[in-house]
PDB file of C-alpha atoms in Angstrom:
ATOM      1  CA  MET A   1      28.994 -45.420 -18.048  1.00 62.00           C
ATOM      2  CA  ALA A   2      25.438 -44.474 -17.189  1.00 65.00           C
ATOM      3  CA  LEU A   3      24.133 -40.936 -15.973  1.00 70.00           C
ATOM      4  CA  ILE A   4      22.100 -41.494 -12.804  1.00 65.00           C
ATOM      5  CA  ARG A   5      19.939 -38.780 -11.914  1.00 65.00           C
ATOM      6  CA  PHE A   6      20.739 -36.384  -8.662  1.00 60.00           C
ATOM      7  CA  ARG A   7      17.808 -36.829  -6.367  1.00 60.00           C
ATOM      8  CA  PRO A   8      18.350 -35.018  -2.895  1.00 60.00           C
ATOM      9  CA  PHE A   9      15.667 -36.264  -1.413  1.00 55.00           C
ATOM     10  CA  PRO A  10      14.201 -39.934  -1.587  1.00 54.00           C
ATOM     11  CA  LEU A  11      11.194 -40.527  -3.200  1.00 52.00           C
ATOM     12  CA  ALA A  12       8.177 -42.442  -1.517  1.00 51.00           C
ATOM     13  CA  LEU A  13       5.354 -43.353  -2.363  1.00 48.00           C
ATOM     14  CA  ASP A  14       4.314 -40.190  -2.190  1.00 48.00           C
ATOM     15  CA  PRO A  15       6.304 -37.514  -3.399  1.00 53.00           C
ATOM     16  CA  SER A  16       4.158 -34.110  -2.257  1.00 50.00           C
ATOM     17  CA  ARG A  17       4.236 -35.683   1.067  1.00 52.00           C
ATOM     18  CA  ASP A  18       8.241 -35.525   0.625  1.00 53.00           C
ATOM     19  CA  LEU A  19       7.982 -31.638   0.059  1.00 56.00           C
ATOM     20  CA  THR A  20       5.344 -31.099   2.256  1.00 61.00           C
ATOM     21  CA  ASP A  21       7.208 -32.381   5.228  1.00 69.00           C
ATOM     22  CA  ILE A  22      10.467 -30.170   4.084  1.00 74.00           C
ATOM     23  CA  GLN A  23       8.379 -27.316   3.621  1.00 71.00           C
ATOM     24  CA  THR A  24       7.250 -27.971   7.453  1.00 73.00           C
ATOM     25  CA  GLN A  25      10.358 -27.748   8.664  1.00 75.00           C
ATOM     26  CA  MET A  26      11.452 -24.961   6.933  1.00 76.00           C
ATOM     27  CA  ASN A  27       8.061 -22.780   7.833  1.00 73.00           C
ATOM     28  CA  ARG A  28       9.789 -24.131  11.198  1.00 72.00           C
ATOM     29  CA  LEU A  29      13.298 -23.112  10.397  1.00 74.00           C
ATOM     30  CA  PHE A  30      12.764 -19.476   9.199  1.00 72.00           C
ATOM     31  CA  ASP A  31       9.771 -18.914  12.036  1.00 69.00           C
ATOM     32  CA  ASN A  32      13.091 -19.785  15.301  1.00 65.00           C
ATOM     33  CA  PHE A  33      14.536 -17.666  13.709  1.00 62.00           C
ATOM     34  CA  LEU A  34      12.256 -14.495  13.287  1.00 59.00           C
ATOM     35  CA  GLY A  35      10.983 -14.748  16.879  1.00 57.00           C
ATOM     36  CA  GLN A  36       7.771 -16.641  16.330  1.00 54.00           C
ATOM     37  CA  PRO A  37       7.518 -19.458  19.088  1.00 55.00           C
ATOM     38  CA  ALA A  38       8.614 -22.568  18.023  1.00 53.00           C
ATOM     39  CA  PRO A  39       6.442 -25.757  19.088  1.00 53.00           C
ATOM     40  CA  SER A  40       7.537 -27.431  22.030  1.00 49.00           C
ATOM     41  CA  ALA A  41       6.637 -31.055  20.307  1.00 46.00           C
ATOM     42  CA  VAL A  42       6.649 -32.159  16.537  1.00 46.00           C
ATOM     43  CA  THR A  43       3.181 -32.499  16.569  1.00 47.00           C
ATOM     44  CA  GLU A  44       2.174 -29.353  18.106  1.00 52.00           C
ATOM     45  CA  ARG A  45       1.074 -26.823  16.244  1.00 55.00           C
ATOM     46  CA  VAL A  46       1.675 -23.314  17.392  1.00 67.00           C
ATOM     47  CA  TRP A  47       0.841 -20.496  15.363  1.00 76.00           C
ATOM     48  CA  ALA A  48       1.495 -16.641  15.490  1.00 84.00           C
ATOM     49  CA  PRO A  49      -0.149 -13.536  13.082  1.00 88.00           C
ATOM     50  CA  ALA A  50       2.418 -11.894  10.567  1.00 91.00           C
ATOM     51  CA  VAL A  51       2.625  -8.419  11.689  1.00 95.00           C
ATOM     52  CA  ASP A  52       4.005  -5.503  10.662  1.00 95.00           C
ATOM     53  CA  MET A  53       5.123  -2.291  12.127  1.00 96.00           C
ATOM     54  CA  TYR A  54       6.020   0.990  10.926  1.00 96.00           C
ATOM     55  CA  GLU A  55       6.530   5.022  11.654  1.00 94.00           C
ATOM     56  CA  THR A  56       4.648   7.866  10.695  1.00 93.00           C
ATOM     57  CA  LYS A  57       5.417  11.258  11.391  1.00 90.00           C
ATOM     58  CA  ASN A  58       3.053  11.398  14.601  1.00 90.00           C
ATOM     59  CA  ASP A  59       2.551   7.417  15.197  1.00 93.00           C
ATOM     60  CA  VAL A  60       4.658   4.324  15.541  1.00 95.00           C
ATOM     61  CA  VAL A  61       1.449   1.797  13.913  1.00 96.00           C
ATOM     62  CA  VAL A  62       1.430  -1.860  14.076  1.00 96.00           C
ATOM     63  CA  SER A  63      -1.334  -4.130  11.479  1.00 96.00           C
ATOM     64  CA  ALA A  64      -1.488  -7.939  12.235  1.00 95.00           C
ATOM     65  CA  GLU A  65      -3.184 -10.352  10.615  1.00 93.00           C
ATOM     66  CA  LEU A  66      -5.513 -12.321  12.251  1.00 91.00           C
ATOM     67  CA  PRO A  67      -8.310 -13.741  10.114  1.00 89.00           C
ATOM     68  CA  GLY A  68     -11.239 -15.552  11.440  1.00 84.00           C
ATOM     69  CA  LEU A  69     -11.215 -14.267  14.548  1.00 87.00           C
ATOM     70  CA  ASN A  70     -13.400 -12.074  16.357  1.00 87.00           C
ATOM     71  CA  GLU A  71     -12.239  -8.565  17.994  1.00 87.00           C
ATOM     72  CA  LYS A  72     -13.597 -10.300  21.786  1.00 89.00           C
ATOM     73  CA  ASP A  73     -11.157 -12.886  20.838  1.00 89.00           C
ATOM     74  CA  ILE A  74      -8.040 -10.325  20.455  1.00 93.00           C
ATOM     75  CA  HIS A  75      -6.520  -8.637  23.330  1.00 94.00           C
ATOM     76  CA  LEU A  76      -4.123  -5.930  23.516  1.00 95.00           C
ATOM     77  CA  SER A  77      -1.761  -5.163  26.730  1.00 93.00           C
ATOM     78  CA  ILE A  78       1.207  -2.239  26.386  1.00 93.00           C
ATOM     79  CA  THR A  79       4.267  -2.620  29.186  1.00 91.00           C
ATOM     80  CA  GLY A  80       6.656  -0.336  28.860  1.00 88.00           C
ATOM     81  CA  ASP A  81       8.379  -0.812  25.407  1.00 89.00           C
ATOM     82  CA  LEU A  82       6.377  -3.613  25.099  1.00 92.00           C
ATOM     83  CA  LEU A  83       2.784  -4.444  23.129  1.00 94.00           C
ATOM     84  CA  THR A  84       1.526  -7.946  23.334  1.00 93.00           C
ATOM     85  CA  ILE A  85      -0.957  -8.879  21.297  1.00 94.00           C
ATOM     86  CA  GLN A  86      -3.088 -12.007  22.213  1.00 93.00           C
ATOM     87  CA  GLY A  87      -5.834 -13.675  21.437  1.00 91.00           C
ATOM     88  CA  GLU A  88      -7.788 -17.684  19.915  1.00 88.00           C
ATOM     89  CA  ARG A  89      -9.114 -19.109  16.972  1.00 83.00           C
ATOM     90  CA  HIS A  90     -11.342 -21.222  17.407  1.00 79.00           C
ATOM     91  CA  TRP A  91     -11.301 -24.400  15.631  1.00 75.00           C
ATOM     92  CA  ASN A  92     -14.536 -25.492  13.759  1.00 71.00           C
ATOM     93  CA  ASP A  93     -14.791 -28.776  12.163  1.00 65.00           C
ATOM     94  CA  ASP A  94     -17.120 -28.722   9.606  1.00 66.00           C
ATOM     95  CA  ALA A  95     -15.859 -32.131   8.006  1.00 62.00           C
ATOM     96  CA  THR A  96     -17.551 -33.921  11.003  1.00 64.00           C
ATOM     97  CA  ASP A  97     -19.005 -36.943   8.446  1.00 65.00           C
ATOM     98  CA  GLY A  98     -15.708 -36.601   5.994  1.00 67.00           C
ATOM     99  CA  SER A  99     -11.993 -36.949   6.423  1.00 73.00           C
ATOM    100  CA  HIS A 100      -9.430 -34.186   6.159  1.00 69.00           C
ATOM    101  CA  TYR A 101      -7.260 -34.446   2.229  1.00 74.00           C
ATOM    102  CA  ARG A 102      -5.544 -31.264   3.721  1.00 75.00           C
ATOM    103  CA  ARG A 103      -5.291 -28.797   7.108  1.00 71.00           C
ATOM    104  CA  GLU A 104      -3.244 -25.950   6.755  1.00 73.00           C
ATOM    105  CA  ARG A 105      -5.330 -23.234   8.998  1.00 73.00           C
ATOM    106  CA  TRP A 106      -4.017 -23.076  12.765  1.00 76.00           C
ATOM    107  CA  PHE A 107      -6.231 -22.965  15.706  1.00 78.00           C
ATOM    108  CA  GLY A 108      -5.554 -21.829  18.992  1.00 82.00           C
ATOM    109  CA  LYS A 109      -4.087 -19.405  21.463  1.00 88.00           C
ATOM    110  CA  PHE A 110      -1.321 -17.128  19.968  1.00 89.00           C
ATOM    111  CA  GLU A 111       0.820 -14.394  21.791  1.00 90.00           C
ATOM    112  CA  ARG A 112       3.174 -11.390  20.303  1.00 91.00           C
ATOM    113  CA  THR A 113       4.628  -9.559  21.855  1.00 92.00           C
ATOM    114  CA  LEU A 114       6.858  -6.460  19.957  1.00 93.00           C
ATOM    115  CA  SER A 115       9.412  -4.403  21.617  1.00 92.00           C
ATOM    116  CA  LEU A 116       8.470  -0.653  19.850  1.00 93.00           C
ATOM    117  CA  PRO A 117      11.267   1.628  18.664  1.00 92.00           C
ATOM    118  CA  MET A 118      10.559   4.846  21.231  1.00 90.00           C
ATOM    119  CA  PRO A 119       8.334   5.545  23.523  1.00 91.00           C
ATOM    120  CA  VAL A 120       4.493   6.058  22.826  1.00 92.00           C
ATOM    121  CA  GLU A 121       1.379   8.015  25.256  1.00 91.00           C
ATOM    122  CA  THR A 122      -0.226   4.932  26.906  1.00 89.00           C
ATOM    123  CA  GLY A 123      -2.905   6.402  26.578  1.00 90.00           C
ATOM    124  CA  GLN A 124      -4.317   7.538  23.805  1.00 92.00           C
ATOM    125  CA  ILE A 125      -3.552   4.592  21.607  1.00 93.00           C
ATOM    126  CA  ASN A 126      -6.239   3.496  18.974  1.00 94.00           C
ATOM    127  CA  ALA A 127      -6.668  -0.481  18.069  1.00 95.00           C
ATOM    128  CA  THR A 128      -8.990  -0.828  14.533  1.00 95.00           C
ATOM    129  CA  TYR A 129     -10.337  -4.425  13.529  1.00 94.00           C
ATOM    130  CA  HIS A 130     -11.379  -4.766   9.952  1.00 93.00           C
ATOM    131  CA  ASP A 131     -11.697  -7.475   7.221  1.00 91.00           C
ATOM    132  CA  GLY A 132      -9.322  -9.594   9.724  1.00 91.00           C
ATOM    133  CA  VAL A 133      -6.519  -6.582   9.988  1.00 95.00           C
ATOM    134  CA  LEU A 134      -6.159  -5.903  13.233  1.00 95.00           C
ATOM    135  CA  THR A 135      -4.430  -1.831  13.222  1.00 96.00           C
ATOM    136  CA  VAL A 136      -2.681  -0.215  16.664  1.00 96.00           C
ATOM    137  CA  LYS A 137      -1.458   3.285  16.304  1.00 96.00           C
ATOM    138  CA  LEU A 138       0.456   4.545  18.892  1.00 95.00           C
ATOM    139  CA  PRO A 139       1.059   7.871  19.140  1.00 94.00           C
ATOM    140  CA  LYS A 140       4.413   9.142  19.727  1.00 91.00           C
ATOM    141  CA  VAL A 141       6.141  10.828  23.043  1.00 89.00           C
ATOM    142  CA  GLU A 142       5.536  14.873  22.268  1.00 83.00           C
ATOM    143  CA  GLU A 143       9.527  15.177  22.190  1.00 78.00           C
ATOM    144  CA  ILE A 144      10.229  12.577  20.333  1.00 70.00           C
ATOM    145  CA  LYS A 145       8.324  13.883  16.984  1.00 67.00           C
ATOM    146  CA  PRO A 146      10.435  15.823  14.674  1.00 72.00           C
ATOM    147  CA  LYS A 147       9.593  19.336  14.773  1.00 73.00           C
ATOM    148  CA  GLU A 148      10.404  21.926  12.096  1.00 77.00           C
ATOM    149  CA  ILE A 149      12.577  25.010  12.340  1.00 75.00           C
ATOM    150  CA  LYS A 150      12.252  28.049  10.528  1.00 78.00           C
ATOM    151  CA  ILE A 151      15.874  29.526   9.143  1.00 81.00           C
ATOM    152  CA  ASP A 152      15.418  33.182   8.946  1.00 80.00           C
ATOM    153  CA  VAL A 153      17.458  34.614   6.173  1.00 82.00           C
ATOM    154  CA  ALA A 154      19.429  38.025   7.463  1.00 71.00           C
TER     155      ALA A 154
END
């Protein structure tokens, strides 16, 4: 009896291309699961920046990775409990005389809408952009902030 090695994915002339296709499909699956927009067609590329949201004592803080963008290309808006980050990364073709071996950077318009976990003071929002990271500090509404209560000893 001969042993035959199990190959779950067929090997083509270029095995790295098959793995890239698998990785693309897995990324699309996780992006859809995590609420990032899915491309409407297989050839259309849509990107959404990675975002972190956390809470401090006084603020809700949102950090978004937006490398290669100018602050003029980023637009923030807040409606009720929804924070929307919009922008566009422009394509610059450095290889006009050559051909690409790999193109992994995504370009084009993006939009992320985040549901805020609590009410915030919309008039006091502070946004900064440094080293490709957008940081938005949203101050909590006064009645939401924790208050320390002193306990008297009887």
